[in-house]
Amino acid sequence: MDAFIHGFLLAFGLILPMGIQNIFIFNQGLTQSSYKKALPAIITASVCDTVLIIIAVSFLHLIADFFESVQGILMIGGFFFLLYIGWSIWHSSVTGNEATPPVPAKKQIIFALSVSLLNPHALLDTIGVLGTNSLPYHNEAKWLFMIAAIIVSWLYFFLLGFIGKVVGQLSENIGWRKRFNQASALMIWGLAFYMLFLI
């Protein structure tokens, strides 16, 4: 159980900061007409995290070597990708008295795949932190560590989408939503330039 607790607490600490993936999930809960309609983004992000965690814990050395060889390309690609995501969120801000239409399911899935798999920081967290912290564990302990991290991802994304829905229902103020979208976009652009600085 030490491995399970370690994996749970470590994964929770990694997923808690409001990065691009979390902002996107929260935004879907906030803007969709019902919680059910935000599920494509929530489930896609959860599945992507599950796959990344399994790969990081099971094949750390292989994925680390590959990531090191393409890290610069991923960082540059991630920079332009974050600029685009920020632009999309900024322009999805409500205008006038009408809100822009919620993101349809297909686009939610594509965006969730992108923010999960093309985000170098998410990859670094999964490989560099979860992967390396799993090294002392073997057999059942390694499985428990991995399962705990996966449980955290699923619980957190479902909860984050739900909180977004509750906040959206409590505040129908269009000006507030517009300011939230703009603040989210600015945060994502900040992450993009920080990533460029790290190259």
PDB file of C-alpha atoms in Angstrom:
ATOM      1  CA  MET A   1       0.000   0.000   0.000  1.00  0.00           C
ATOM      2  CA  ASP A   2       2.992   2.329   0.349  1.00  0.00           C
ATOM      3  CA  ALA A   3       3.388   2.233  -3.419  1.00  0.00           C
ATOM      4  CA  PHE A   4      -0.314   3.010  -3.939  1.00  0.00           C
ATOM      5  CA  ILE A   5      -0.236   5.972  -1.528  1.00  0.00           C
ATOM      6  CA  HIS A   6       3.008   7.241  -3.076  1.00  0.00           C
ATOM      7  CA  GLY A   7       1.547   7.035  -6.597  1.00  0.00           C
ATOM      8  CA  PHE A   8      -1.722   8.673  -5.521  1.00  0.00           C
ATOM      9  CA  LEU A   9      -0.126  11.626  -3.717  1.00  0.00           C
ATOM     10  CA  LEU A  10       2.520  12.176  -6.387  1.00  0.00           C
ATOM     11  CA  ALA A  11      -0.014  12.115  -9.235  1.00  0.00           C
ATOM     12  CA  PHE A  12      -2.324  14.460  -7.309  1.00  0.00           C
ATOM     13  CA  GLY A  13       0.527  16.912  -6.771  1.00  0.00           C
ATOM     14  CA  LEU A  14       1.384  16.847 -10.481  1.00  0.00           C
ATOM     15  CA  ILE A  15      -2.166  17.252 -11.782  1.00  0.00           C
ATOM     16  CA  LEU A  16      -3.286  19.969  -9.350  1.00  0.00           C
ATOM     17  CA  PRO A  17      -1.625  23.049 -10.955  1.00  0.00           C
ATOM     18  CA  MET A  18      -3.899  24.779 -13.490  1.00  0.00           C
ATOM     19  CA  GLY A  19      -2.106  23.900 -16.725  1.00  0.00           C
ATOM     20  CA  ILE A  20      -3.494  23.915 -20.247  1.00  0.00           C
ATOM     21  CA  GLN A  21      -5.112  20.474 -19.947  1.00  0.00           C
ATOM     22  CA  ASN A  22      -6.938  21.449 -16.758  1.00  0.00           C
ATOM     23  CA  ILE A  23      -8.015  24.818 -18.157  1.00  0.00           C
ATOM     24  CA  PHE A  24      -9.493  23.100 -21.206  1.00  0.00           C
ATOM     25  CA  ILE A  25     -11.456  20.552 -19.135  1.00  0.00           C
ATOM     26  CA  PHE A  26     -12.739  23.238 -16.764  1.00  0.00           C
ATOM     27  CA  ASN A  27     -13.756  25.379 -19.736  1.00  0.00           C
ATOM     28  CA  GLN A  28     -15.783  22.529 -21.220  1.00  0.00           C
ATOM     29  CA  GLY A  29     -17.677  22.077 -17.968  1.00  0.00           C
ATOM     30  CA  LEU A  30     -18.228  25.832 -17.840  1.00  0.00           C
ATOM     31  CA  THR A  31     -19.480  26.338 -21.387  1.00  0.00           C
ATOM     32  CA  GLN A  32     -21.349  23.142 -22.291  1.00  0.00           C
ATOM     33  CA  SER A  33     -25.118  23.160 -21.793  1.00  0.00           C
ATOM     34  CA  SER A  34     -24.908  20.000 -19.647  1.00  0.00           C
ATOM     35  CA  TYR A  35     -22.224  18.008 -17.829  1.00  0.00           C
ATOM     36  CA  LYS A  36     -22.859  15.068 -20.161  1.00  0.00           C
ATOM     37  CA  LYS A  37     -21.828  17.165 -23.175  1.00  0.00           C
ATOM     38  CA  ALA A  38     -18.432  17.843 -21.599  1.00  0.00           C
ATOM     39  CA  LEU A  39     -17.708  14.102 -21.240  1.00  0.00           C
ATOM     40  CA  PRO A  40     -15.932  13.685 -24.623  1.00  0.00           C
ATOM     41  CA  ALA A  41     -13.153  16.038 -23.452  1.00  0.00           C
ATOM     42  CA  ILE A  42     -13.044  14.571 -19.936  1.00  0.00           C
ATOM     43  CA  ILE A  43     -12.885  10.940 -21.076  1.00  0.00           C
ATOM     44  CA  THR A  44     -10.341  11.666 -23.837  1.00  0.00           C
ATOM     45  CA  ALA A  45      -7.999  13.465 -21.429  1.00  0.00           C
ATOM     46  CA  SER A  46      -8.367  10.641 -18.883  1.00  0.00           C
ATOM     47  CA  VAL A  47      -7.608   7.948 -21.479  1.00  0.00           C
ATOM     48  CA  CYS A  48      -4.575   9.888 -22.762  1.00  0.00           C
ATOM     49  CA  ASP A  49      -3.190  10.247 -19.235  1.00  0.00           C
ATOM     50  CA  THR A  50      -3.786   6.537 -18.627  1.00  0.00           C
ATOM     51  CA  VAL A  51      -1.803   5.607 -21.749  1.00  0.00           C
ATOM     52  CA  LEU A  52       1.043   7.996 -20.873  1.00  0.00           C
ATOM     53  CA  ILE A  53       1.240   6.686 -17.295  1.00  0.00           C
ATOM     54  CA  ILE A  54       1.322   3.059 -18.451  1.00  0.00           C
ATOM     55  CA  ILE A  55       4.056   3.825 -20.995  1.00  0.00           C
ATOM     56  CA  ALA A  56       6.104   5.887 -18.514  1.00  0.00           C
ATOM     57  CA  VAL A  57       5.960   3.283 -15.740  1.00  0.00           C
ATOM     58  CA  SER A  58       6.419   0.242 -17.995  1.00  0.00           C
ATOM     59  CA  PHE A  59       8.870   1.510 -20.632  1.00  0.00           C
ATOM     60  CA  LEU A  60      10.655   4.446 -18.979  1.00  0.00           C
ATOM     61  CA  HIS A  61      14.071   3.987 -20.590  1.00  0.00           C
ATOM     62  CA  LEU A  62      12.755   3.593 -24.146  1.00  0.00           C
ATOM     63  CA  ILE A  63      10.392   6.573 -23.970  1.00  0.00           C
ATOM     64  CA  ALA A  64      12.975   8.759 -22.170  1.00  0.00           C
ATOM     65  CA  ASP A  65      15.586   8.125 -24.890  1.00  0.00           C
ATOM     66  CA  PHE A  66      13.047   8.895 -27.614  1.00  0.00           C
ATOM     67  CA  PHE A  67      11.802  12.043 -25.874  1.00  0.00           C
ATOM     68  CA  GLU A  68      15.352  13.335 -25.400  1.00  0.00           C
ATOM     69  CA  SER A  69      16.057  12.949 -29.125  1.00  0.00           C
ATOM     70  CA  VAL A  70      12.955  14.893 -30.212  1.00  0.00           C
ATOM     71  CA  GLN A  71      12.611  17.249 -27.227  1.00  0.00           C
ATOM     72  CA  GLY A  72      13.578  20.403 -29.176  1.00  0.00           C
ATOM     73  CA  ILE A  73      11.109  19.656 -31.966  1.00  0.00           C
ATOM     74  CA  LEU A  74       8.351  18.937 -29.435  1.00  0.00           C
ATOM     75  CA  MET A  75       9.071  22.155 -27.551  1.00  0.00           C
ATOM     76  CA  ILE A  76       8.894  24.305 -30.701  1.00  0.00           C
ATOM     77  CA  GLY A  77       5.777  22.502 -31.892  1.00  0.00           C
ATOM     78  CA  GLY A  78       4.276  22.865 -28.414  1.00  0.00           C
ATOM     79  CA  PHE A  79       5.000  26.616 -28.448  1.00  0.00           C
ATOM     80  CA  PHE A  80       3.027  27.199 -31.653  1.00  0.00           C
ATOM     81  CA  PHE A  81       0.319  24.798 -30.508  1.00  0.00           C
ATOM     82  CA  LEU A  82      -0.149  26.708 -27.234  1.00  0.00           C
ATOM     83  CA  LEU A  83      -0.312  30.000 -29.146  1.00  0.00           C
ATOM     84  CA  TYR A  84      -3.135  28.552 -31.248  1.00  0.00           C
ATOM     85  CA  ILE A  85      -5.013  27.154 -28.227  1.00  0.00           C
ATOM     86  CA  GLY A  86      -4.730  30.525 -26.466  1.00  0.00           C
ATOM     87  CA  TRP A  87      -6.014  32.302 -29.564  1.00  0.00           C
ATOM     88  CA  SER A  88      -8.962  29.868 -29.778  1.00  0.00           C
ATOM     89  CA  ILE A  89      -9.899  30.379 -26.138  1.00  0.00           C
ATOM     90  CA  TRP A  90      -9.541  34.168 -26.382  1.00  0.00           C
ATOM     91  CA  HIS A  91     -11.830  34.279 -29.418  1.00  0.00           C
ATOM     92  CA  SER A  92     -14.328  31.896 -27.842  1.00  0.00           C
ATOM     93  CA  SER A  93     -15.012  34.659 -25.326  1.00  0.00           C
ATOM     94  CA  VAL A  94     -18.611  35.778 -25.278  1.00  0.00           C
ATOM     95  CA  THR A  95     -19.407  38.817 -27.344  1.00  0.00           C
ATOM     96  CA  GLY A  96     -22.323  41.147 -26.928  1.00  0.00           C
ATOM     97  CA  ASN A  97     -25.240  39.350 -25.320  1.00  0.00           C
ATOM     98  CA  GLU A  98     -24.614  35.963 -26.915  1.00  0.00           C
ATOM     99  CA  ALA A  99     -22.144  33.251 -26.087  1.00  0.00           C
ATOM    100  CA  THR A 100     -20.323  31.477 -28.860  1.00  0.00           C
ATOM    101  CA  PRO A 101     -21.609  27.918 -29.468  1.00  0.00           C
ATOM    102  CA  PRO A 102     -20.062  25.268 -27.194  1.00  0.00           C
ATOM    103  CA  VAL A 103     -17.285  23.148 -28.685  1.00  0.00           C
ATOM    104  CA  PRO A 104     -18.837  20.086 -30.420  1.00  0.00           C
ATOM    105  CA  ALA A 105     -17.861  16.563 -29.312  1.00  0.00           C
ATOM    106  CA  LYS A 106     -15.495  15.857 -32.234  1.00  0.00           C
ATOM    107  CA  LYS A 107     -13.572  19.081 -31.713  1.00  0.00           C
ATOM    108  CA  GLN A 108     -13.475  18.444 -27.953  1.00  0.00           C
ATOM    109  CA  ILE A 109     -11.811  15.078 -28.580  1.00  0.00           C
ATOM    110  CA  ILE A 110      -9.245  16.563 -30.994  1.00  0.00           C
ATOM    111  CA  PHE A 111      -8.407  19.412 -28.608  1.00  0.00           C
ATOM    112  CA  ALA A 112      -8.205  17.055 -25.609  1.00  0.00           C
ATOM    113  CA  LEU A 113      -5.859  14.746 -27.542  1.00  0.00           C
ATOM    114  CA  SER A 114      -3.723  17.736 -28.462  1.00  0.00           C
ATOM    115  CA  VAL A 115      -3.448  19.248 -24.979  1.00  0.00           C
ATOM    116  CA  SER A 116      -2.695  15.804 -23.543  1.00  0.00           C
ATOM    117  CA  LEU A 117      -0.246  14.343 -26.077  1.00  0.00           C
ATOM    118  CA  LEU A 118       1.373  17.456 -27.619  1.00  0.00           C
ATOM    119  CA  ASN A 119       2.062  19.188 -24.317  1.00  0.00           C
ATOM    120  CA  PRO A 120       5.785  18.775 -23.514  1.00  0.00           C
ATOM    121  CA  HIS A 121       5.256  19.721 -19.866  1.00  0.00           C
ATOM    122  CA  ALA A 122       2.689  16.946 -19.413  1.00  0.00           C
ATOM    123  CA  LEU A 123       5.095  14.486 -21.037  1.00  0.00           C
ATOM    124  CA  LEU A 124       7.955  15.647 -18.809  1.00  0.00           C
ATOM    125  CA  ASP A 125       5.801  15.270 -15.693  1.00  0.00           C
ATOM    126  CA  THR A 126       4.647  11.807 -16.678  1.00  0.00           C
ATOM    127  CA  ILE A 127       8.012  10.480 -17.830  1.00  0.00           C
ATOM    128  CA  GLY A 128      10.396  12.460 -15.653  1.00  0.00           C
ATOM    129  CA  VAL A 129       8.454  12.326 -12.391  1.00  0.00           C
ATOM    130  CA  LEU A 130       5.976   9.424 -12.389  1.00  0.00           C
ATOM    131  CA  GLY A 131       8.235   7.189 -14.470  1.00  0.00           C
ATOM    132  CA  THR A 132      11.362   7.722 -12.394  1.00  0.00           C
ATOM    133  CA  ASN A 133       9.485   7.496  -9.067  1.00  0.00           C
ATOM    134  CA  SER A 134       8.134   4.090 -10.099  1.00  0.00           C
ATOM    135  CA  LEU A 135      11.653   2.639 -10.506  1.00  0.00           C
ATOM    136  CA  PRO A 136      12.067   1.420  -6.881  1.00  0.00           C
ATOM    137  CA  TYR A 137       8.888  -0.666  -7.166  1.00  0.00           C
ATOM    138  CA  HIS A 138       8.554  -4.095  -8.734  1.00  0.00           C
ATOM    139  CA  ASN A 139       5.766  -6.546  -9.584  1.00  0.00           C
ATOM    140  CA  GLU A 140       2.580  -5.832  -7.581  1.00  0.00           C
ATOM    141  CA  ALA A 141       3.967  -2.659  -6.014  1.00  0.00           C
ATOM    142  CA  LYS A 142       4.694  -1.162  -9.451  1.00  0.00           C
ATOM    143  CA  TRP A 143       1.136  -2.007 -10.590  1.00  0.00           C
ATOM    144  CA  LEU A 144      -0.341  -0.394  -7.470  1.00  0.00           C
ATOM    145  CA  PHE A 145       1.751   2.753  -8.042  1.00  0.00           C
ATOM    146  CA  MET A 146       0.556   2.949 -11.655  1.00  0.00           C
ATOM    147  CA  ILE A 147      -3.112   2.241 -10.827  1.00  0.00           C
ATOM    148  CA  ALA A 148      -3.101   4.950  -8.139  1.00  0.00           C
ATOM    149  CA  ALA A 149      -1.793   7.538 -10.621  1.00  0.00           C
ATOM    150  CA  ILE A 150      -4.439   6.510 -13.182  1.00  0.00           C
ATOM    151  CA  ILE A 151      -7.241   6.750 -10.587  1.00  0.00           C
ATOM    152  CA  VAL A 152      -6.137  10.295  -9.723  1.00  0.00           C
ATOM    153  CA  SER A 153      -6.336  11.369 -13.386  1.00  0.00           C
ATOM    154  CA  TRP A 154      -9.836  10.000 -13.900  1.00  0.00           C
ATOM    155  CA  LEU A 155     -11.213  11.346 -10.619  1.00  0.00           C
ATOM    156  CA  TYR A 156      -9.621  14.762 -11.084  1.00  0.00           C
ATOM    157  CA  PHE A 157     -10.793  15.356 -14.664  1.00  0.00           C
ATOM    158  CA  PHE A 158     -14.364  14.261 -13.884  1.00  0.00           C
ATOM    159  CA  LEU A 159     -14.380  16.477 -10.792  1.00  0.00           C
ATOM    160  CA  LEU A 160     -12.847  19.435 -12.655  1.00  0.00           C
ATOM    161  CA  GLY A 161     -15.482  19.248 -15.397  1.00  0.00           C
ATOM    162  CA  PHE A 162     -18.199  19.048 -12.731  1.00  0.00           C
ATOM    163  CA  ILE A 163     -16.822  22.086 -10.887  1.00  0.00           C
ATOM    164  CA  GLY A 164     -16.771  23.984 -14.188  1.00  0.00           C
ATOM    165  CA  LYS A 165     -20.438  23.079 -14.725  1.00  0.00           C
ATOM    166  CA  VAL A 166     -21.399  24.196 -11.196  1.00  0.00           C
ATOM    167  CA  VAL A 167     -19.513  27.494 -11.584  1.00  0.00           C
ATOM    168  CA  GLY A 168     -21.197  28.050 -14.951  1.00  0.00           C
ATOM    169  CA  GLN A 169     -24.635  27.495 -13.440  1.00  0.00           C
ATOM    170  CA  LEU A 170     -23.966  29.731 -10.452  1.00  0.00           C
ATOM    171  CA  SER A 171     -22.737  32.589 -12.585  1.00  0.00           C
ATOM    172  CA  GLU A 172     -24.614  33.368 -15.767  1.00  0.00           C
ATOM    173  CA  ASN A 173     -22.773  36.692 -15.967  1.00  0.00           C
ATOM    174  CA  ILE A 174     -21.417  36.962 -19.518  1.00  0.00           C
ATOM    175  CA  GLY A 175     -18.785  39.526 -18.548  1.00  0.00           C
ATOM    176  CA  TRP A 176     -17.337  37.130 -15.945  1.00  0.00           C
ATOM    177  CA  ARG A 177     -17.090  34.309 -18.472  1.00  0.00           C
ATOM    178  CA  LYS A 178     -15.402  36.586 -20.992  1.00  0.00           C
ATOM    179  CA  ARG A 179     -12.810  37.655 -18.417  1.00  0.00           C
ATOM    180  CA  PHE A 180     -12.192  34.017 -17.420  1.00  0.00           C
ATOM    181  CA  ASN A 181     -11.592  33.014 -21.053  1.00  0.00           C
ATOM    182  CA  GLN A 182      -9.227  35.931 -21.568  1.00  0.00           C
ATOM    183  CA  ALA A 183      -7.323  35.124 -18.350  1.00  0.00           C
ATOM    184  CA  SER A 184      -7.064  31.468 -19.476  1.00  0.00           C
ATOM    185  CA  ALA A 185      -5.729  32.533 -22.878  1.00  0.00           C
ATOM    186  CA  LEU A 186      -3.136  34.831 -21.279  1.00  0.00           C
ATOM    187  CA  MET A 187      -2.013  32.022 -18.952  1.00  0.00           C
ATOM    188  CA  ILE A 188      -1.615  29.639 -21.893  1.00  0.00           C
ATOM    189  CA  TRP A 189       0.379  32.227 -23.875  1.00  0.00           C
ATOM    190  CA  GLY A 190       2.573  32.707 -20.813  1.00  0.00           C
ATOM    191  CA  LEU A 191       3.209  28.940 -20.688  1.00  0.00           C
ATOM    192  CA  ALA A 192       4.037  29.009 -24.402  1.00  0.00           C
ATOM    193  CA  PHE A 193       6.743  31.675 -24.018  1.00  0.00           C
ATOM    194  CA  TYR A 194       8.079  29.980 -20.877  1.00  0.00           C
ATOM    195  CA  MET A 195       8.422  26.774 -22.917  1.00  0.00           C
ATOM    196  CA  LEU A 196      10.285  28.707 -25.648  1.00  0.00           C
ATOM    197  CA  PHE A 197      12.632  30.079 -22.984  1.00  0.00           C
ATOM    198  CA  LEU A 198      13.479  26.510 -21.875  1.00  0.00           C
ATOM    199  CA  ILE A 199      14.657  25.385 -25.346  1.00  0.00           C
TER     200      ILE A 199
END
